[in-house]
XYZ file of C-alpha atoms in Angstrom:
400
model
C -19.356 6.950 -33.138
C -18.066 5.925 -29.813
C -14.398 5.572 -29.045
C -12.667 1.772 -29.589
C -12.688 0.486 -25.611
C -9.164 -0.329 -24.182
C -7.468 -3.262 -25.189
C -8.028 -5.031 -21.048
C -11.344 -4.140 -21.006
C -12.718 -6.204 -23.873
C -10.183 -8.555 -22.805
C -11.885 -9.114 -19.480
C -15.848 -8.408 -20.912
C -14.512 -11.889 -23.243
C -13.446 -13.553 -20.215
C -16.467 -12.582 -17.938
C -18.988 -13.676 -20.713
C -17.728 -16.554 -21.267
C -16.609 -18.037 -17.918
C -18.456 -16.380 -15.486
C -18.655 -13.545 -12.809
C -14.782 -12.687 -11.198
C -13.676 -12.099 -7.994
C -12.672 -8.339 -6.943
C -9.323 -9.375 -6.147
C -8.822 -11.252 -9.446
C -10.204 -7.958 -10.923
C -7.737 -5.518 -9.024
C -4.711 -7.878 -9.875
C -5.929 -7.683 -13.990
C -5.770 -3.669 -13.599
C -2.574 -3.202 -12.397
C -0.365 -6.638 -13.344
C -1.724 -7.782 -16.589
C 1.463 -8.341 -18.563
C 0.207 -6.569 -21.904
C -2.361 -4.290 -20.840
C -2.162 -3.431 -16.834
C -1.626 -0.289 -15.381
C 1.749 -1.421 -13.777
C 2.926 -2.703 -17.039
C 2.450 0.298 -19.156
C 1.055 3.102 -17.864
C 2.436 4.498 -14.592
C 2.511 7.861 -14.965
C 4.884 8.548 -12.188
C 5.530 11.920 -12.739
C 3.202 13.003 -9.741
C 5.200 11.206 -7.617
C 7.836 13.438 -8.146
C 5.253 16.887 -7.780
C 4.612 16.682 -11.540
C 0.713 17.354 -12.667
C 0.940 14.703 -14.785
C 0.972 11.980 -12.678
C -1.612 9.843 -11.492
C -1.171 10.452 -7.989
C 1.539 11.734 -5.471
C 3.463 9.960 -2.648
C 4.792 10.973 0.197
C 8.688 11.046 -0.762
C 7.623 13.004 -4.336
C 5.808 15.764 -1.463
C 9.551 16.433 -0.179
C 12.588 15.364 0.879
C 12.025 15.333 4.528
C 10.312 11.980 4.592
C 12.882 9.919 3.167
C 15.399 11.486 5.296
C 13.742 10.920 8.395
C 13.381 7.516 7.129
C 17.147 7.209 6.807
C 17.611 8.225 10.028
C 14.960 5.647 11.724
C 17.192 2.703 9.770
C 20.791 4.021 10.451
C 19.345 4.375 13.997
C 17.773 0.765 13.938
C 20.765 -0.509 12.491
C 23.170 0.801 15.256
C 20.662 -0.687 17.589
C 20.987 -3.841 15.976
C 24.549 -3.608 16.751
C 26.039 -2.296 13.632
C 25.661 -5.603 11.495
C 27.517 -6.004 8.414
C 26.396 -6.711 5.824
C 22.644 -6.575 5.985
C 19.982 -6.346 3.786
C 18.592 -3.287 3.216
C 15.053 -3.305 1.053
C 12.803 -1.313 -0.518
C 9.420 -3.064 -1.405
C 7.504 -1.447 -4.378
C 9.880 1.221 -4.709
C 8.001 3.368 -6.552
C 10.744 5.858 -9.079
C 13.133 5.573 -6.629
C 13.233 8.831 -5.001
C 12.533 7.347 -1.528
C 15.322 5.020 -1.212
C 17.499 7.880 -3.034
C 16.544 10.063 0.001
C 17.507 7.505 2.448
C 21.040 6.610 0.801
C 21.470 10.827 0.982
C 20.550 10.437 4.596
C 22.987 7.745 4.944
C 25.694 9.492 4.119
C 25.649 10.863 7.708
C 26.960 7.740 9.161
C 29.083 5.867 6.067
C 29.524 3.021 7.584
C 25.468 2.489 7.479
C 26.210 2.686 3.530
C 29.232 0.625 3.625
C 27.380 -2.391 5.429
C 24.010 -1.981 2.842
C 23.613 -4.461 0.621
C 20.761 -2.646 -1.169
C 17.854 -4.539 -2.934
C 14.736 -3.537 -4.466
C 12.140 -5.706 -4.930
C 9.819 -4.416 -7.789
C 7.374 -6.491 -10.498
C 6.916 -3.959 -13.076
C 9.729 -3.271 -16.247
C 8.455 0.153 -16.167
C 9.209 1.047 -12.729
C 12.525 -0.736 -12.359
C 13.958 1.170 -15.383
C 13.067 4.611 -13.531
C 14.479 3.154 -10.721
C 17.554 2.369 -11.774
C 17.809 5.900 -13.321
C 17.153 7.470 -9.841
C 19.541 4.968 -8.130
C 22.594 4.666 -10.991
C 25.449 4.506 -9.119
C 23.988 3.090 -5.932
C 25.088 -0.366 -6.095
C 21.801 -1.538 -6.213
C 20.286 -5.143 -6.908
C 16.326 -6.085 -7.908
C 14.530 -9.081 -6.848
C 10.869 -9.748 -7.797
C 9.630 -11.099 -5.041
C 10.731 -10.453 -1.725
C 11.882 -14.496 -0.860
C 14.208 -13.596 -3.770
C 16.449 -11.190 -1.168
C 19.038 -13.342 -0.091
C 18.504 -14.411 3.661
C 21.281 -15.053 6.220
C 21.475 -11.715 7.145
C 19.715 -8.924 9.130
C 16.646 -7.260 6.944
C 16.185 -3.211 7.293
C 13.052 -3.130 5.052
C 10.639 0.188 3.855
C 7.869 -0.536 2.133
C 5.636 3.070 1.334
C 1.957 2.388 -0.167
C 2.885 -1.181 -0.925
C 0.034 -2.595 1.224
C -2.872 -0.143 -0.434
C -1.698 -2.159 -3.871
C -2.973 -5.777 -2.827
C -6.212 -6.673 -3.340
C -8.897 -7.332 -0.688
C -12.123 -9.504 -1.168
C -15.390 -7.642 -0.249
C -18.159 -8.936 1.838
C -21.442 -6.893 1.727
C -24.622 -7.732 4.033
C -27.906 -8.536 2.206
C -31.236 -9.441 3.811
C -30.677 -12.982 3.018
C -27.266 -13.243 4.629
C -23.974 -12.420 3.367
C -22.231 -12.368 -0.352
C -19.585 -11.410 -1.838
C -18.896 -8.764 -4.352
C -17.836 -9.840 -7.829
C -17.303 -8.297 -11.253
C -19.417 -9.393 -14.027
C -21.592 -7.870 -17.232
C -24.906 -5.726 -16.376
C -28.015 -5.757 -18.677
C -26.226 -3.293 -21.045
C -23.463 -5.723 -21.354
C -20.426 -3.223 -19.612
C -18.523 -4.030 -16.590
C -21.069 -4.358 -12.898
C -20.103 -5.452 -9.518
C -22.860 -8.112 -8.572
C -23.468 -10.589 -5.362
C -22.695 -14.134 -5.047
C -24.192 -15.706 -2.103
C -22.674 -16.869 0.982
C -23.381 -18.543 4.044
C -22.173 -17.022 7.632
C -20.409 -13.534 8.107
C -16.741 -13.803 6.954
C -15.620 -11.488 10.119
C -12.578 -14.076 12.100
C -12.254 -16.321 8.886
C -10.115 -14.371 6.312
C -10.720 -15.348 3.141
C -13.676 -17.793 2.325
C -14.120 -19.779 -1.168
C -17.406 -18.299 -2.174
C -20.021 -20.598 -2.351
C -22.823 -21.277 -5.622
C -25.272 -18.450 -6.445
C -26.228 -16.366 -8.926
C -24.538 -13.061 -10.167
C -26.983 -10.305 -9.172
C -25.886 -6.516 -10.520
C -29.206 -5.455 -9.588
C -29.246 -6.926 -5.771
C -25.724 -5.002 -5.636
C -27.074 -1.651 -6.603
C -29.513 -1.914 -4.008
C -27.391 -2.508 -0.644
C -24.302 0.004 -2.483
C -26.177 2.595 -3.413
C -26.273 4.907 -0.686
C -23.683 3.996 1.619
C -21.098 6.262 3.301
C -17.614 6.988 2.827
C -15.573 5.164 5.487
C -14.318 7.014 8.669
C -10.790 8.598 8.354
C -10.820 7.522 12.137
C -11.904 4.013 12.105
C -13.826 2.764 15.477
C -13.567 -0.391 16.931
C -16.010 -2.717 14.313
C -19.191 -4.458 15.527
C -20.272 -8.042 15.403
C -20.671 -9.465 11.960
C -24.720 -10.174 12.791
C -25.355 -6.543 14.056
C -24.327 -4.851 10.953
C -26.928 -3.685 8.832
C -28.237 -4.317 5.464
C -25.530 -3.011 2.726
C -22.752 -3.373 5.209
C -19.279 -4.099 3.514
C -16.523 -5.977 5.022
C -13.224 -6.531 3.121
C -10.408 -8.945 3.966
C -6.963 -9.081 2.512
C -5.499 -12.376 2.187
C -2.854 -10.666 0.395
C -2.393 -8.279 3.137
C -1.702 -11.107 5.461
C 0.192 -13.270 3.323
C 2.924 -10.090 3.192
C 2.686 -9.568 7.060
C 3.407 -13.503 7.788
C 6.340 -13.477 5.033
C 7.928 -10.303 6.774
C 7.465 -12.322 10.410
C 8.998 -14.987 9.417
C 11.915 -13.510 7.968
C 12.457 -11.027 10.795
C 11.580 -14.068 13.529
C 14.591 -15.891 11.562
C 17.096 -13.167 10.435
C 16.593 -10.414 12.317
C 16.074 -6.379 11.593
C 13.083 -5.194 11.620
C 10.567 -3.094 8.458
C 8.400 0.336 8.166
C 4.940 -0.396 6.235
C 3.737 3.304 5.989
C 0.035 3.425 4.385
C -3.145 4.882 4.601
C -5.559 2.845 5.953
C -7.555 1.075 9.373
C -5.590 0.924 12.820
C -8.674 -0.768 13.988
C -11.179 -3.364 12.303
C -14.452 -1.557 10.699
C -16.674 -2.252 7.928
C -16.230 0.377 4.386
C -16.319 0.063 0.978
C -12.398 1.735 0.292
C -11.717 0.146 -3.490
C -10.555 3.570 -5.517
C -9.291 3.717 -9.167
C -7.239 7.095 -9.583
C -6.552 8.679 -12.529
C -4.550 12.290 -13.021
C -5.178 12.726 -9.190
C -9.061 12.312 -9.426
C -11.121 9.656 -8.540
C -13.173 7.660 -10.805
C -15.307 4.314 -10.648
C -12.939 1.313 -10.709
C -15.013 -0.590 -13.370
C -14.814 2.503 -15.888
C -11.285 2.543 -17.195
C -9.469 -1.048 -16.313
C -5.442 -0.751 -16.758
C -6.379 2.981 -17.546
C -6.482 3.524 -13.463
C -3.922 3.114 -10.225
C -6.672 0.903 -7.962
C -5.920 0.573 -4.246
C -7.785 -0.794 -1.249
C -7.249 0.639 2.440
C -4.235 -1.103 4.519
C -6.061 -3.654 7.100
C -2.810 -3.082 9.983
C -4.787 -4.925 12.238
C -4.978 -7.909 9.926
C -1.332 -7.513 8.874
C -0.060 -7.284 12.635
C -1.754 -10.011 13.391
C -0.044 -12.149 10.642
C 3.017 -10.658 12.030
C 2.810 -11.798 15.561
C 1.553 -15.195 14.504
C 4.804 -15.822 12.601
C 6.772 -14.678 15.438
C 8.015 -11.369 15.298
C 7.128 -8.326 17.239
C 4.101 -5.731 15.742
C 3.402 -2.937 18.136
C 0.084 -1.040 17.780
C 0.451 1.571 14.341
C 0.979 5.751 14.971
C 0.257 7.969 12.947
C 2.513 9.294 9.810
C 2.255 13.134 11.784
C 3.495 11.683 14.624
C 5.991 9.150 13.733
C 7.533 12.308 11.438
C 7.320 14.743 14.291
C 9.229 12.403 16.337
C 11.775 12.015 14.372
C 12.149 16.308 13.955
C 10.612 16.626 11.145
C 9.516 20.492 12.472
C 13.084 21.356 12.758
C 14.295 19.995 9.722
C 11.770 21.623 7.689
C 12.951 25.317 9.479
C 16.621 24.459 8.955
C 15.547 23.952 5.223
C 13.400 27.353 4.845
C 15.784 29.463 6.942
C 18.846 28.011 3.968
C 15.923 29.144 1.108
C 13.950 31.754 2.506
C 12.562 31.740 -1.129
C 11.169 28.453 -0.184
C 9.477 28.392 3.119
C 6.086 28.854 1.839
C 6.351 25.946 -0.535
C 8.186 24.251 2.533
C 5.881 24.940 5.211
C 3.293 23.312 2.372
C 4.906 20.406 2.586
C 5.021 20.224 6.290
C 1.100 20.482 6.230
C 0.525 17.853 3.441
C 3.259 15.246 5.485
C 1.806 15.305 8.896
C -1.435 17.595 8.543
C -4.339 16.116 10.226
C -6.848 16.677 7.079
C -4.628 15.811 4.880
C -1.566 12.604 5.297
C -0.951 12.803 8.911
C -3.754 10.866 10.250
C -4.798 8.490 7.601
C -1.641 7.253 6.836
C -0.290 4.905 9.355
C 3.542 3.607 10.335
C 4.037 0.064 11.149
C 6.826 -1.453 12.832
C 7.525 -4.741 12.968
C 10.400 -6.214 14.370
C 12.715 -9.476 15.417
C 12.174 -10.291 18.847
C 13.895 -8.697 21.679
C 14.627 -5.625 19.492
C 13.392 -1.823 21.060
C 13.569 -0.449 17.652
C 13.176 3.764 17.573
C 9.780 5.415 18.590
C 8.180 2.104 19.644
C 10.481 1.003 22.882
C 7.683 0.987 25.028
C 5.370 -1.363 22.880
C 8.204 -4.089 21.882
């Protein structure tokens, strides 16, 4: 006797057979914001963010303290560059448990008059999260918003935002020998969950998002271009011409994304300050197939366990930046998360720390590795900086 399928899934197998085929993005958004059954509604198991094993998956600040600090020390550094403003704004997009911003108000304590001049907000959708949050933060003086234009403006904006971008859905694009389609979700022969085509005209590449066009849902024409693609690059090249891709080529675009990066322009353009987005993800336009559902740190197919899963799609910087500059704000080139850390001493901090716990310098030096290790986060995870105009903020003086 088989098991009784999640609640979302026969939710969404109702929906699909009765109205049709759904987008990707439409599908993503069900997953993880569904307010009885998505992943960000009930299940977060954020105890890996925080090193437990039985979490879902593990963030940089739940790998150690040292990234939060150094975080705290780019702002307070930022700030006095900004000329010591007070008050201003400082924000925390998808904050996670907390234990980020709780590493940057430790931080802070360095200079109190950063602290003094804070008026903290977190901006965060899910009930579940906000009540860990507020454990983390108690005392902090903090305020939530659930949207980011909800953060009062008039006022310089400091604003982190760690694996926020990975969370927004991106529409996929895949190359057939008829021309392009896009990818959708609908029902396969056996009646589960399938991705399948729906025809479009020209190649999306330059155009953002396009309203797909008629066609039929095709699971089977899918399988064919997916099935033996590659993995995309950890070290994405520059991408080639829509028309010279091949057959079973995948493109994705992120209106989302874009939408985020032209929000945070504006605001910056008007108010001032300036924001980290830190994710893994492209520096540099390609074509990939990067939708992942993770579950108790493995990977598993994003149509097997809907709301069950943490699905993510790869940052598109170049996208975002763009969005940026267009509203008016500055958006230097991306580095690195190993570099942007070693910059800011994360080496040194991470011997002061081992030579207080000598107990701890293996686990320490661990932690060192996972945070700016080229195989593992240094290289695919990316820093953004994006600022007002006129403003040299740390590390990226010589792009601003």
């Amino acid at each position: 006797m088989s098991l009784r399928e999640p609640a979302l899934l026969g939710r969404l197998k109702a929906q699909i057979a009765q109205d049709g085929p759904i987008s990707v993005p439409e599908y993503f958004t069900r997953c993880l914001h569904d307010p009885r059954d998505g992943y960000y509604a009930n299940r977060p198991a954020l105890g890996g963010m925080t090193g437990g094993s039985e979490g879902d998956f593990i963030t940089a600040p739940g790998v150690s303290q040292m990234f939060g600090e150094l975080v705290g020390l780019w702002l307070m550094e930022t700030w006095d560059r900004l000329g010591r403003p007070a008050p201003f704004r400082l924000v925390e997009m998808g904050p996670g448990d907390g234990t980020l911003m709780s590493d940057i108000l430790r931080a802070g304590r360095l200079l109190p008059a950063f602290l003094e001049a804070a008026d903290l907000w977190l901006v965060e959708v899910s009930p579940v999260l906000r009540a860990a949050q507020e454990k983390t933060l108690a005392g902090a003086s903090a305020q939530w918003a659930g949207r980011l234009e909800e953060v009062p403006a008039g006022a310089p904006l400091l604003l982190v935002a760690n694996e926020l971008l990975d969370c927004l859905p991106a529409r996929q694009f895949v190359k057939t020998h008829d021309g392009w389609a896009e990818r959708v979700v609908g029902l396969g022969e056996n009646g589960e969950l399938a991705f399948g085509l729906r025809k479009l005209g020209p190649p999306p590449l330059g155009e953002g998002a396009r309203r797909a066009g008629g066609g039929a849902f095709s699971a089977a024409a899918a399988s064919d271009v997916l099935r033996s693609l590659p993995p995309p690059s950890a070290s994405p090249t520059p991408p080639p011409q829509g028309e010279d891709l091949p057959v079973g080529a995948i493109l994705e675009s992120s209106p989302a994304q874009a939408a985020l990066g032209s929000e945070l322009g504006h605001r910056l353009a008007r108010d001032g300050g300036a924001a980290l987005l830190i994710d893994y993800g492209r520096a540099a336009s390609e074509p990939g197939d990067t939708l992942q559902a993770i579950r108790a740190h493995r990977k598993e197919g994003p149509l097997d366990n809907p709301g069950q899963a943490d699905l993510t799609v790869w940052a598109d910087f170049p996208s975002v930046l763009e969005a940026v500059r267009q509203a008016g704000a500055q958006a230097p080139p991306v580095v690195t998360q190993g570099d942007f850390l070693r910059a800011l001493g994360i080496e040194a901090r991470a011997q002061a720390l081992a030579a207080a716990r000598p107990d701890r310098a293996e686990v320490v030096a661990r932690q060192l590795d996972r945070l700016t290790g080229a195989a593992q986060m240094g290289d695919l995870f990316k820093v953004a900086c994006l600022s007002a105009p006129g403003l040299n903020p740390p590390l990226f003086e010589d792009e601003a």
